[in-house]
């Protein structure tokens, strides 16, 4: 999934061009450090190989020989990797956002390889120190080194594919613009490459040690869940059985890796719906509710599908009709959840209570003995949950939403939009846009004055935040005052990119799983569940709130800056070094150190609305993306879905990128020619003499995707600037 606008890099927000002078200053030590790392690797492998080659006798002889062979193979991989790593280190800074954000997919890929090598060095030194001890387990340590050797082999293959991407792509582009050719080759290689080594002993090696136990718990839970999937009718039954069968996967990491690979490659989207929805079960949701912030209002709403009118921003005397959602399944009510830390005026009104739906639990509106009402809030947060467009509801996200409501002092309206594959695109967008407009129309029912409104969402919800705003612009209705999109899915095509390569070993959302979710949203996955037998598994998935724990406080503060003008202005005068950076338009990226884009001399009605936002946000100049405003004509009721990518969309970073051509030529290498006289079904992707490890069974992935994924309302990264002008400030995480 991609984050950011033009030049998109989907492992981070960074997509720009560093100044050459500062880049050289920064990159020199990295190259030197790389040389030192490889020197240490050769030394520790050679020393251990020599020691164990002299002692390959007795009961430990077989394990000792395994260590010798593995150490030798690691050195072979390293000798091939060293020039490739050095080559990337000389050019990857050209793809950074700016000098303050050294991040992009190429840089991340190199860092992951370095992490793997450092783990091997650490393990090799441990072996050197303890190999003479009577407690030293040769076979166990041989297994550890073999696992990291396998991971290094696969990472070597990914770097070769990254070289191919640099070679085939136009200068400065992170994405290959077509789903055929190179993109198709990437998918084909991904489908056949072995991935289990990344989910066994090596699981989470690229992350800080503090997060690895959590990732291991999720992985063990996943394979245990898969083993018990279909044996029980209820999700909690599967979870309970998984708990008792998970021990073997904790003890045997190789078995865990094999099962994890089998699950992620071959189970359909319905399995992932069941797994991710474990937190929706009554027992777990009740437990989460008891341990989270207690709020006065937590009301599930069902809004009937009735069209209504909203005034146009350009001319409030004119109105536009907001039609009820109807795609695929026909008109139906839109489900929402209102959360408010305080009981505010209107939230206990008869009109709102008539929309309430029962969830089978206790009354969620805490009135008690005539609870005192607070005045309406000046701000409202509209929230769209994540879940790959196929799973979860606002219930899974309640814990942090309750906390946000307390921290922000505003009510939160979380939308339970329709899920794929039963309701593919554009039904979810229709639900979200209708809910947003309904909130504006009925602000008096939500304990909100109707003044400031912000959208927030993670993953799929981040996509819906942006596309809902795009649809509001096309209709000419009021826009939100800001958007917080956490790791939003804004490029849903199968385009090859360096960050896509990283999904080969993603511990939470591998590409094979991601592709199923996106195919379901595009309407390409069957609605009926496939009847297949599996022998794989998960325990209760960690609550989404924990995944957003680190994000919570920062997002809460940023949303507050949008909803509270006074606080934002005060913050602007005292904090000029915000660590949150600003996304900029393609035009400003063409200068490495350019100032934020200026507004036009004659702003439109839309830009006049957001002129106050510049003073409202204050320090948000460094925290948000402000796209140049331009006139927008009020649109008709129907959503316009272009069939092809607009011609004026470009991912080109800068004309100055041509300056890296000399360094690029040493690392951007074309695929090798095949052996003379040998006819291959597909072009060779790797140097002669090297092949990555292959899976016993290919991943079930579609090589081509529906044209609908190139619709700007589905992949907003592909939207032309004309559709993005006038959007509110967007804070991408």
XYZ file of C-alpha atoms in Angstrom:
733
model
C 0.000 0.000 0.000
C 1.202 3.440 -0.786
C 1.456 6.431 1.497
C 1.725 9.932 0.172
C 1.155 11.752 -3.111
C 3.249 11.927 -6.258
C 6.465 9.944 -6.332
C 4.865 7.636 -3.808
C 6.848 5.478 -1.487
C 4.743 2.984 0.384
C 7.002 2.093 3.276
C 7.148 5.649 4.572
C 5.958 9.134 3.832
C 9.311 10.230 2.435
C 9.423 10.887 -1.292
C 11.652 13.666 -2.400
C 15.139 14.690 -3.330
C 17.896 15.642 -0.939
C 20.352 18.342 -1.873
C 23.482 16.736 -3.279
C 25.841 18.451 -0.891
C 24.087 17.407 2.312
C 23.464 13.928 0.919
C 27.127 13.279 0.257
C 27.932 14.435 3.743
C 25.383 12.046 5.203
C 26.038 9.038 2.985
C 29.828 8.808 3.441
C 29.712 7.297 6.956
C 27.013 4.845 5.849
C 29.236 3.440 3.096
C 32.166 3.143 5.504
C 29.966 1.471 8.084
C 28.772 -1.004 5.454
C 32.374 -1.984 4.713
C 33.045 -2.556 8.415
C 29.917 -4.673 8.784
C 30.878 -6.988 5.930
C 34.454 -7.261 7.207
C 33.130 -8.358 10.599
C 30.809 -10.863 8.921
C 33.610 -12.460 6.880
C 35.818 -12.665 9.958
C 33.317 -14.354 12.277
C 32.131 -16.814 9.613
C 35.651 -17.777 8.564
C 36.802 -18.224 12.134
C 33.830 -20.451 13.062
C 34.029 -22.451 9.842
C 37.704 -23.185 10.498
C 37.011 -24.258 14.081
C 34.134 -26.613 13.303
C 35.747 -28.080 10.176
C 38.477 -29.394 12.446
C 35.990 -30.958 14.844
C 33.436 -32.617 12.556
C 33.655 -35.925 14.382
C 31.693 -37.830 16.979
C 28.071 -37.328 17.950
C 28.132 -33.623 17.021
C 29.869 -34.197 13.676
C 26.756 -33.837 11.542
C 25.658 -30.620 13.245
C 29.206 -29.243 13.065
C 29.319 -29.893 9.330
C 25.993 -28.069 8.973
C 27.557 -25.070 10.680
C 30.579 -25.176 8.375
C 28.401 -25.373 5.272
C 26.153 -22.566 6.503
C 29.055 -20.256 7.380
C 30.538 -20.848 3.934
C 27.232 -20.143 2.195
C 26.722 -16.952 4.218
C 30.115 -15.691 3.036
C 29.138 -16.465 -0.553
C 25.911 -14.462 -0.222
C 27.767 -11.602 1.476
C 30.400 -11.280 -1.263
C 27.637 -10.859 -3.821
C 25.629 -8.508 -1.610
C 28.405 -6.111 -0.604
C 28.721 -4.236 -3.918
C 24.941 -4.147 -4.301
C 24.464 -2.664 -0.822
C 27.188 -0.086 -1.444
C 25.598 0.826 -4.765
C 22.185 1.405 -3.213
C 23.739 3.413 -0.369
C 25.130 5.803 -2.989
C 21.754 6.529 -4.616
C 18.860 5.811 -2.273
C 19.003 9.252 -0.646
C 17.690 10.695 -3.928
C 14.300 9.211 -3.073
C 14.043 10.689 0.442
C 11.350 13.211 1.261
C 13.855 15.786 2.500
C 17.021 15.908 4.639
C 14.931 15.578 7.802
C 13.152 12.410 6.682
C 15.701 9.915 5.325
C 13.159 7.282 4.348
C 12.057 5.379 1.263
C 11.601 1.786 0.147
C 15.123 1.333 -1.204
C 16.632 2.617 2.013
C 14.347 0.365 4.076
C 15.293 -2.692 2.035
C 19.004 -2.033 2.533
C 18.452 -1.488 6.245
C 16.642 -4.820 6.554
C 19.563 -6.613 4.868
C 21.966 -4.925 7.265
C 19.795 -6.008 10.200
C 19.973 -9.602 9.006
C 23.771 -9.427 8.667
C 24.125 -7.885 12.129
C 22.045 -10.711 13.602
C 24.347 -13.229 11.912
C 27.420 -11.452 13.295
C 25.901 -11.405 16.779
C 25.017 -15.098 16.581
C 28.438 -15.940 15.164
C 30.180 -14.186 18.038
C 27.978 -16.021 20.507
C 29.028 -19.312 18.917
C 32.698 -18.272 19.040
C 32.427 -17.480 22.733
C 30.466 -20.542 23.845
C 31.419 -23.333 21.411
C 33.827 -25.001 23.859
C 31.246 -25.122 26.643
C 29.775 -28.504 27.589
C 26.365 -26.815 27.467
C 26.822 -25.631 23.871
C 24.164 -27.148 21.592
C 25.703 -27.455 18.155
C 22.523 -28.618 16.435
C 20.442 -25.778 17.878
C 22.954 -23.133 16.826
C 23.271 -24.734 13.402
C 19.496 -24.377 13.015
C 19.683 -20.710 14.010
C 22.407 -19.945 11.482
C 20.629 -21.914 8.746
C 17.477 -19.866 9.305
C 19.324 -16.558 8.953
C 21.265 -17.890 5.966
C 17.948 -18.678 4.254
C 16.662 -15.194 5.077
C 19.838 -13.645 3.668
C 19.426 -15.653 0.476
C 15.872 -14.351 -0.006
C 16.915 -10.787 0.774
C 19.646 -11.106 -1.825
C 16.948 -11.990 -4.353
C 14.909 -8.940 -3.344
C 17.899 -6.656 -3.841
C 18.394 -8.059 -7.337
C 14.732 -7.306 -8.065
C 15.234 -3.793 -6.665
C 18.155 -3.364 -9.072
C 15.846 -4.391 -11.870
C 13.310 -1.809 -10.710
C 15.933 0.925 -10.761
C 16.976 -0.138 -14.249
C 13.533 -0.445 -15.821
C 11.913 2.553 -14.152
C 12.327 6.102 -15.350
C 14.696 8.188 -13.239
C 13.229 9.277 -9.935
C 10.194 7.006 -9.969
C 9.476 4.652 -7.111
C 6.540 2.977 -8.846
C 6.524 1.053 -12.094
C 3.391 2.394 -13.786
C 2.088 -0.803 -15.359
C 0.728 -4.048 -14.007
C 2.355 -6.023 -16.804
C 6.060 -6.488 -17.442
C 8.088 -5.773 -14.327
C 5.079 -5.677 -12.000
C 3.941 -9.048 -13.298
C 7.449 -10.444 -12.814
C 7.425 -9.251 -9.209
C 4.134 -10.988 -8.497
C 5.359 -14.175 -10.192
C 8.561 -14.223 -8.146
C 6.676 -13.452 -4.948
C 4.262 -16.318 -5.573
C 7.050 -18.887 -5.830
C 9.656 -17.610 -3.362
C 10.021 -19.344 0.006
C 8.823 -17.149 2.878
C 8.624 -19.518 5.859
C 12.148 -18.648 6.997
C 10.927 -15.148 7.901
C 8.202 -16.469 10.233
C 10.178 -19.066 12.194
C 13.381 -18.290 14.066
C 13.870 -15.009 12.183
C 10.433 -13.568 12.874
C 10.653 -9.827 13.442
C 14.441 -9.657 13.181
C 14.159 -6.290 11.420
C 12.314 -4.696 14.351
C 13.377 -3.547 17.772
C 13.605 -6.449 20.284
C 10.727 -5.030 22.324
C 8.171 -5.788 19.601
C 9.354 -9.285 18.671
C 7.515 -11.152 21.460
C 4.291 -9.463 20.356
C 4.873 -10.473 16.719
C 5.676 -14.023 17.794
C 2.453 -14.159 19.792
C 0.433 -13.012 16.787
C 2.187 -15.499 14.489
C 1.640 -18.392 16.906
C -1.968 -17.335 17.284
C -2.442 -17.127 13.527
C -1.193 -20.632 12.785
C -3.124 -22.085 15.741
C -6.282 -20.346 14.534
C -5.733 -21.776 11.067
C -5.370 -25.286 12.441
C -8.718 -25.052 14.214
C -10.502 -23.030 11.536
C -13.755 -24.694 10.365
C -13.818 -27.068 13.317
C -15.959 -24.654 15.328
C -18.907 -22.461 14.470
C -18.018 -19.485 16.638
C -14.900 -17.352 16.547
C -14.454 -17.647 20.294
C -14.586 -21.443 19.980
C -11.781 -21.361 17.447
C -9.806 -19.010 19.667
C -10.234 -21.249 22.709
C -9.135 -24.369 20.825
C -6.240 -22.449 19.320
C -5.013 -21.562 22.792
C -4.604 -25.239 23.676
C -2.895 -26.194 20.404
C -0.518 -23.251 20.156
C 2.211 -24.754 22.317
C 3.787 -26.805 19.550
C 4.224 -23.717 17.400
C 5.944 -21.891 20.240
C 8.345 -24.820 20.703
C 8.999 -25.517 17.026
C 9.697 -22.288 15.067
C 10.334 -24.187 11.814
C 6.869 -25.729 11.974
C 5.420 -22.295 12.713
C 7.139 -20.822 9.642
C 5.861 -23.594 7.364
C 2.298 -23.252 8.608
C 2.397 -19.451 8.512
C 3.486 -19.542 4.875
C 0.778 -22.045 3.982
C -1.935 -19.946 5.602
C -0.901 -16.605 4.143
C -0.469 -18.040 0.645
C -3.575 -20.155 0.258
C -6.481 -19.224 2.537
C -9.180 -16.970 1.116
C -10.415 -13.634 2.376
C -13.128 -15.245 4.521
C -10.466 -16.782 6.769
C -8.939 -13.348 7.339
C -12.355 -11.863 8.042
C -12.861 -14.512 10.740
C -9.387 -13.983 12.202
C -9.513 -10.198 12.298
C -13.063 -10.231 13.673
C -12.140 -12.205 16.794
C -12.029 -8.898 18.652
C -15.675 -8.394 17.667
C -16.841 -11.336 19.802
C -18.957 -10.414 22.801
C -16.563 -11.719 25.451
C -13.487 -9.974 24.090
C -15.259 -6.740 23.222
C -16.785 -6.640 26.709
C -13.363 -7.192 28.250
C -11.886 -4.395 26.134
C -14.785 -2.142 27.072
C -14.269 -2.718 30.796
C -10.560 -1.898 30.615
C -10.897 1.186 28.405
C -11.875 4.763 29.237
C -15.445 5.015 30.510
C -17.624 7.374 28.504
C -21.101 8.778 29.026
C -22.285 8.033 25.479
C -21.534 4.937 23.424
C -24.505 4.505 21.162
C -24.829 2.331 18.034
C -26.936 4.073 15.403
C -28.725 2.880 12.284
C -29.549 5.763 9.945
C -32.257 4.992 7.343
C -31.321 5.491 3.672
C -33.247 8.694 3.044
C -31.927 11.315 0.562
C -31.482 14.854 1.878
C -30.184 18.206 0.673
C -27.062 20.134 1.704
C -26.165 23.705 0.717
C -23.361 24.305 -1.754
C -20.257 26.029 -0.459
C -20.022 28.219 -3.550
C -23.639 29.426 -3.175
C -25.455 28.508 0.067
C -28.754 29.435 -1.586
C -28.363 26.383 -3.815
C -28.448 22.808 -2.612
C -27.284 19.410 -3.773
C -29.079 16.152 -3.009
C -27.121 13.531 -1.097
C -28.397 10.186 -2.300
C -28.614 7.134 -0.057
C -25.980 4.400 -0.573
C -27.232 1.832 -3.053
C -24.312 0.183 -4.888
C -24.374 -3.629 -5.209
C -26.868 -4.428 -2.449
C -29.453 -1.683 -2.916
C -30.465 1.035 -0.449
C -29.850 0.139 3.152
C -29.304 1.834 6.516
C -25.868 3.215 7.360
C -24.466 1.949 10.656
C -22.570 4.334 12.947
C -21.410 4.614 16.540
C -21.517 7.821 18.571
C -18.931 8.037 21.358
C -18.737 10.984 23.726
C -16.858 11.290 27.005
C -19.454 13.794 28.209
C -23.199 13.823 27.668
C -23.838 16.850 25.470
C -26.997 18.620 24.383
C -28.895 16.640 21.757
C -27.235 13.300 22.462
C -30.182 12.102 24.547
C -32.836 13.544 22.248
C -35.777 11.445 21.109
C -34.697 11.903 17.500
C -31.296 10.324 18.173
C -32.638 7.573 20.425
C -35.054 6.581 17.661
C -32.016 5.772 15.494
C -30.345 3.618 18.125
C -29.836 -0.075 17.428
C -29.501 -2.756 20.047
C -26.243 -4.709 20.305
C -27.543 -7.205 22.825
C -25.611 -5.610 25.667
C -26.407 -3.135 28.410
C -27.687 0.353 27.730
C -24.804 2.270 26.232
C -26.116 5.759 26.983
C -25.271 6.406 30.624
C -27.907 8.748 31.953
C -28.064 7.604 35.571
C -29.873 10.038 37.848
C -30.422 12.848 35.369
C -26.840 13.267 34.157
C -25.832 16.881 33.678
C -25.595 17.912 30.042
C -22.606 19.795 28.662
C -23.017 22.348 25.884
C -22.414 21.200 22.310
C -18.798 20.749 21.301
C -17.287 23.057 18.695
C -15.581 20.061 17.081
C -16.526 16.611 15.786
C -14.278 13.741 14.749
C -15.636 11.399 12.061
C -13.767 8.082 12.170
C -13.437 5.312 9.569
C -11.963 2.081 10.930
C -9.342 -0.088 9.236
C -9.559 -3.778 8.402
C -8.504 -4.178 4.769
C -11.986 -3.175 3.533
C -13.164 -6.667 4.560
C -13.218 -6.890 8.362
C -13.820 -5.206 11.719
C -16.240 -2.547 12.891
C -16.113 0.425 15.226
C -16.396 -2.064 18.109
C -12.792 -3.210 17.596
C -11.596 0.391 17.717
C -13.623 1.514 20.720
C -10.780 1.601 23.285
C -8.690 4.292 21.619
C -11.746 6.173 20.331
C -12.996 6.510 23.903
C -9.596 7.795 24.951
C -9.550 10.258 22.052
C -12.990 11.551 23.010
C -11.702 12.277 26.496
C -8.423 13.823 25.322
C -9.992 15.951 22.595
C -13.157 16.867 24.436
C -15.251 16.203 21.323
C -17.820 13.582 20.290
C -16.671 10.941 17.814
C -18.840 9.423 15.100
C -17.344 6.130 13.878
C -18.856 4.727 10.685
C -19.475 0.984 10.257
C -19.323 1.004 6.473
C -20.305 -2.002 4.349
C -17.553 -4.592 3.916
C -16.247 -6.541 0.939
C -16.508 -9.016 -0.672
C -20.281 -8.848 -0.059
C -20.289 -5.078 -0.730
C -17.291 -4.106 -2.887
C -16.292 -0.662 -4.156
C -17.873 1.876 -4.194
C -20.359 0.872 -1.472
C -18.026 1.623 1.449
C -17.280 5.061 0.009
C -20.990 5.720 -0.463
C -21.648 4.801 3.172
C -18.820 6.998 4.453
C -19.782 10.008 2.356
C -23.444 9.673 3.316
C -22.503 9.408 7.015
C -20.271 12.486 6.780
C -22.993 14.547 5.124
C -25.605 13.235 7.561
C -23.424 14.392 10.458
C -23.201 17.885 8.973
C -26.973 17.964 8.420
C -27.811 16.631 11.904
C -25.042 18.166 14.004
C -27.564 19.156 16.676
C -28.208 15.443 17.403
C -24.524 14.684 17.935
C -23.718 17.269 20.587
C -21.831 19.376 18.028
C -22.254 23.010 17.044
C -21.405 22.251 13.416
C -18.235 24.371 13.457
C -15.116 22.193 13.035
C -15.002 18.631 11.735
C -12.021 16.359 11.144
C -11.778 12.916 9.519
C -9.511 10.171 10.889
C -8.869 6.586 9.862
C -6.230 3.899 9.629
C -5.338 1.692 6.662
C -8.547 1.196 4.665
C -10.125 3.918 6.812
C -7.370 6.313 5.773
C -8.280 5.669 2.154
C -11.922 6.420 2.905
C -11.028 9.665 4.709
C -9.293 10.986 1.610
C -11.807 9.708 -0.937
C -14.743 10.984 1.128
C -13.168 14.444 1.017
C -12.641 14.097 -2.742
C -16.301 13.247 -3.158
C -17.316 16.193 -0.972
C -15.265 18.421 -3.282
C -16.919 16.951 -6.369
C -20.365 17.574 -4.866
C -19.465 21.104 -3.825
C -20.499 20.570 -0.190
C -18.642 21.555 2.936
C -15.196 19.999 3.262
C -13.727 18.642 6.505
C -11.227 20.933 8.215
C -8.511 18.295 8.287
C -7.668 14.629 7.766
C -5.517 12.257 9.816
C -4.750 9.160 7.741
C -2.615 6.490 9.416
C -0.794 4.266 6.900
C -3.592 4.820 4.364
C -4.111 2.469 1.430
C -4.049 4.978 -1.407
C -2.504 2.966 -4.247
C -4.400 -0.290 -4.715
C -2.809 -1.340 -7.991
C -0.250 -4.137 -8.367
C 2.481 -1.715 -9.414
C 6.007 -2.832 -8.568
C 7.875 -0.695 -6.038
C 10.770 -1.172 -3.609
C 8.404 -1.170 -0.659
C 6.271 -3.849 -2.320
C 9.342 -6.076 -2.093
C 9.274 -5.683 1.678
C 5.875 -7.379 1.830
C 7.579 -10.712 1.119
C 8.293 -10.970 4.840
C 5.802 -8.587 6.413
C 4.768 -10.191 9.733
C 1.245 -8.731 9.784
C 0.107 -8.195 6.190
C 2.052 -10.131 3.520
C 1.348 -9.269 -0.097
C -0.653 -12.452 -0.704
C -3.069 -11.453 2.084
C -3.126 -7.831 1.024
C -3.930 -8.807 -2.560
C -6.953 -10.808 -1.399
C -8.301 -7.854 0.549
C -7.843 -5.485 -2.366
C -9.331 -7.987 -4.811
C -12.357 -8.310 -2.555
C -12.783 -4.520 -2.458
C -12.463 -4.428 -6.245
C -15.223 -7.054 -6.550
C -12.985 -9.868 -7.774
C -13.221 -12.216 -4.778
C -16.157 -14.675 -4.538
C -18.701 -13.796 -1.874
C -19.103 -17.453 -0.915
C -16.425 -19.036 1.212
C -14.208 -21.604 -0.481
C -14.449 -25.078 1.054
C -10.829 -26.079 1.545
C -9.109 -28.172 4.162
C -6.305 -26.634 6.108
C -3.975 -27.718 8.871
C -2.759 -24.342 10.065
C -3.674 -21.397 12.844
C -4.210 -17.946 15.710
C -4.989 -17.001 19.170
C -6.960 -13.894 19.908
C -5.606 -11.131 17.708
C -4.143 -8.252 19.599
C -6.624 -5.433 19.719
C -6.263 -2.810 17.042
C -5.953 -0.251 19.790
C -2.587 -1.717 20.724
C -1.400 -1.462 17.135
C -2.211 2.251 17.305
C -0.889 2.798 20.830
C 2.166 4.820 19.812
C 0.114 6.726 17.252
C -2.672 7.626 19.673
C -1.224 10.561 21.540
C 0.320 12.281 18.538
C -2.830 11.921 16.486
C -4.934 13.134 19.383
C -2.865 16.306 19.672
C -2.932 16.928 15.934
C -6.679 16.467 15.651
C -7.046 18.872 18.560
C -5.070 21.489 16.629
C -7.675 21.264 13.855
C -10.696 21.328 16.105
C -9.478 23.992 18.567
C -8.329 27.193 16.815
C -7.153 28.846 20.037
C -4.943 25.933 21.023
C -3.525 25.701 17.527
C -2.651 29.387 17.447
C -0.993 29.175 20.848
C 0.973 26.135 19.826
C 2.125 27.835 16.664
C 3.739 30.642 18.635
C 5.654 28.314 20.944
C 6.505 25.278 18.829
C 8.309 25.878 15.560
C 10.175 22.577 15.409
C 7.392 20.046 15.103
C 8.734 16.587 14.419
C 5.792 15.867 12.133
C 6.638 16.821 8.575
C 4.538 18.238 5.774
C 3.651 16.455 2.584
C 3.933 18.753 -0.416
C 2.668 18.833 -3.928
C 4.639 17.521 -6.882
C 5.512 21.063 -7.870
C 7.281 21.839 -4.619
C 9.102 18.511 -4.622
C 10.992 19.660 -7.714
C 13.015 21.895 -5.419
C 14.697 20.079 -2.530
C 14.377 22.993 -0.142
C 11.381 24.838 -1.488
C 8.911 26.608 0.724
C 5.357 25.313 1.158
C 3.141 26.069 -1.851
C 1.494 29.469 -1.809
C -2.230 29.926 -2.197
C -3.451 31.646 -5.375
C -3.847 35.406 -5.384
C -7.564 35.019 -6.049
C -8.719 32.043 -4.028
C -11.965 30.331 -4.812
C -14.790 29.858 -2.375
C -13.113 26.680 -1.253
C -9.749 28.292 -0.684
C -11.403 31.130 1.246
C -12.804 28.549 3.601
C -9.380 27.165 4.187
C -7.643 30.515 4.380
C -8.684 30.537 8.024
C -7.187 27.088 8.363
C -3.720 28.507 7.819
C -4.096 30.520 11.008
C -6.069 27.721 12.651
C -3.362 25.137 12.180
C -0.376 27.364 12.911
C 2.441 24.908 13.414
C 0.546 22.513 11.164
C 2.496 24.049 8.268
C 5.073 21.489 9.310
C 2.525 18.817 10.118
C 0.091 18.654 7.233
C -0.195 18.584 3.469
C -1.847 21.694 2.030
C -2.619 21.336 -1.639
C -2.969 24.460 -3.774
C -6.568 25.595 -3.893
C -8.373 26.065 -7.197
C -11.937 26.737 -8.333
C -14.215 23.754 -8.034
C -17.553 23.585 -9.784
C -20.466 22.094 -7.876
C -20.952 18.553 -9.072
C -24.097 16.620 -9.781
C -25.259 13.835 -7.503
C -23.563 10.971 -9.301
C -19.962 10.081 -8.596
C -17.709 10.335 -11.643
C -15.542 7.243 -12.146
C -12.881 7.748 -14.814
C -12.086 4.508 -16.592
C -8.380 5.152 -17.021
C -5.598 6.907 -15.183
C -5.605 10.620 -16.097
C -2.788 11.703 -18.375
C -1.510 14.433 -16.064
C -0.630 12.077 -13.223
C 3.109 11.686 -12.718
C 5.250 10.044 -10.065
C 8.384 11.871 -11.221
C 10.256 13.395 -8.305
C 12.520 16.017 -9.810
C 14.453 17.007 -12.890
C 17.522 17.092 -10.676
C 17.329 13.336 -10.296
C 19.311 12.997 -13.533
C 22.343 14.022 -11.481
C 22.430 10.571 -9.939
C 22.759 8.812 -13.290
C 26.449 8.046 -12.840
C 25.957 6.421 -9.453
C 22.783 4.782 -10.691
C 24.502 2.988 -13.531
C 26.537 0.930 -11.074
C 23.497 -0.417 -9.223
C 20.636 -0.301 -11.763
C 21.355 -3.532 -13.614
C 19.309 -5.139 -16.359
C 18.203 -8.775 -15.959
C 20.837 -11.258 -17.174
C 20.689 -12.993 -20.503
C 19.701 -16.649 -20.359
C 22.119 -19.420 -21.174
C 22.727 -19.820 -24.883
C 20.428 -22.376 -26.457
C 18.140 -22.561 -23.390
C 14.550 -21.420 -23.877
C 12.893 -20.102 -20.687
C 9.164 -19.729 -20.101
C 9.790 -16.395 -18.341
C 12.759 -13.985 -18.493
C 15.485 -14.657 -15.968
C 15.400 -12.215 -13.033
C 18.587 -13.200 -11.187
C 22.292 -13.515 -12.074
C 23.455 -16.837 -13.476
C 24.387 -19.220 -10.703
C 21.905 -17.813 -8.182
C 18.344 -18.835 -7.413
C 16.303 -17.921 -4.333
C 14.690 -20.627 -2.236
C 11.338 -21.700 -3.649
C 8.087 -22.716 -1.956
C 6.668 -26.182 -2.414
C 3.336 -24.610 -3.339
C 2.724 -21.388 -5.229
C 0.797 -18.591 -3.590
C -2.648 -18.077 -5.101
C -2.360 -14.562 -6.466
C -3.908 -12.897 -9.488
C -1.349 -11.455 -11.892
C -3.796 -8.886 -13.248
C -6.231 -6.684 -11.368
C -9.487 -5.045 -12.333
C -9.343 -1.625 -14.047
C -11.441 -0.325 -11.159
C -8.344 -0.168 -8.920
C -7.066 2.701 -11.063
C -10.181 4.711 -10.295
C -9.020 7.817 -8.360
C -11.783 7.233 -5.811
C -10.242 3.832 -5.106
C -6.557 4.748 -5.555
C -6.396 8.473 -4.721
C -2.639 8.496 -5.360
C -3.594 8.291 -9.043
C -5.951 11.275 -8.845
C -4.920 14.266 -10.965
C -4.128 17.497 -9.152
C -7.399 18.952 -10.409
C -9.264 16.479 -8.159
C -7.051 17.193 -5.153
C -7.033 20.982 -5.205
C -9.037 22.356 -2.341
C -8.694 19.284 -0.151
C -8.164 20.060 3.532
C -4.815 19.652 5.316
C -3.865 15.968 5.330
C -1.638 14.498 8.022
C -0.185 11.171 6.851
C 1.314 8.743 9.354
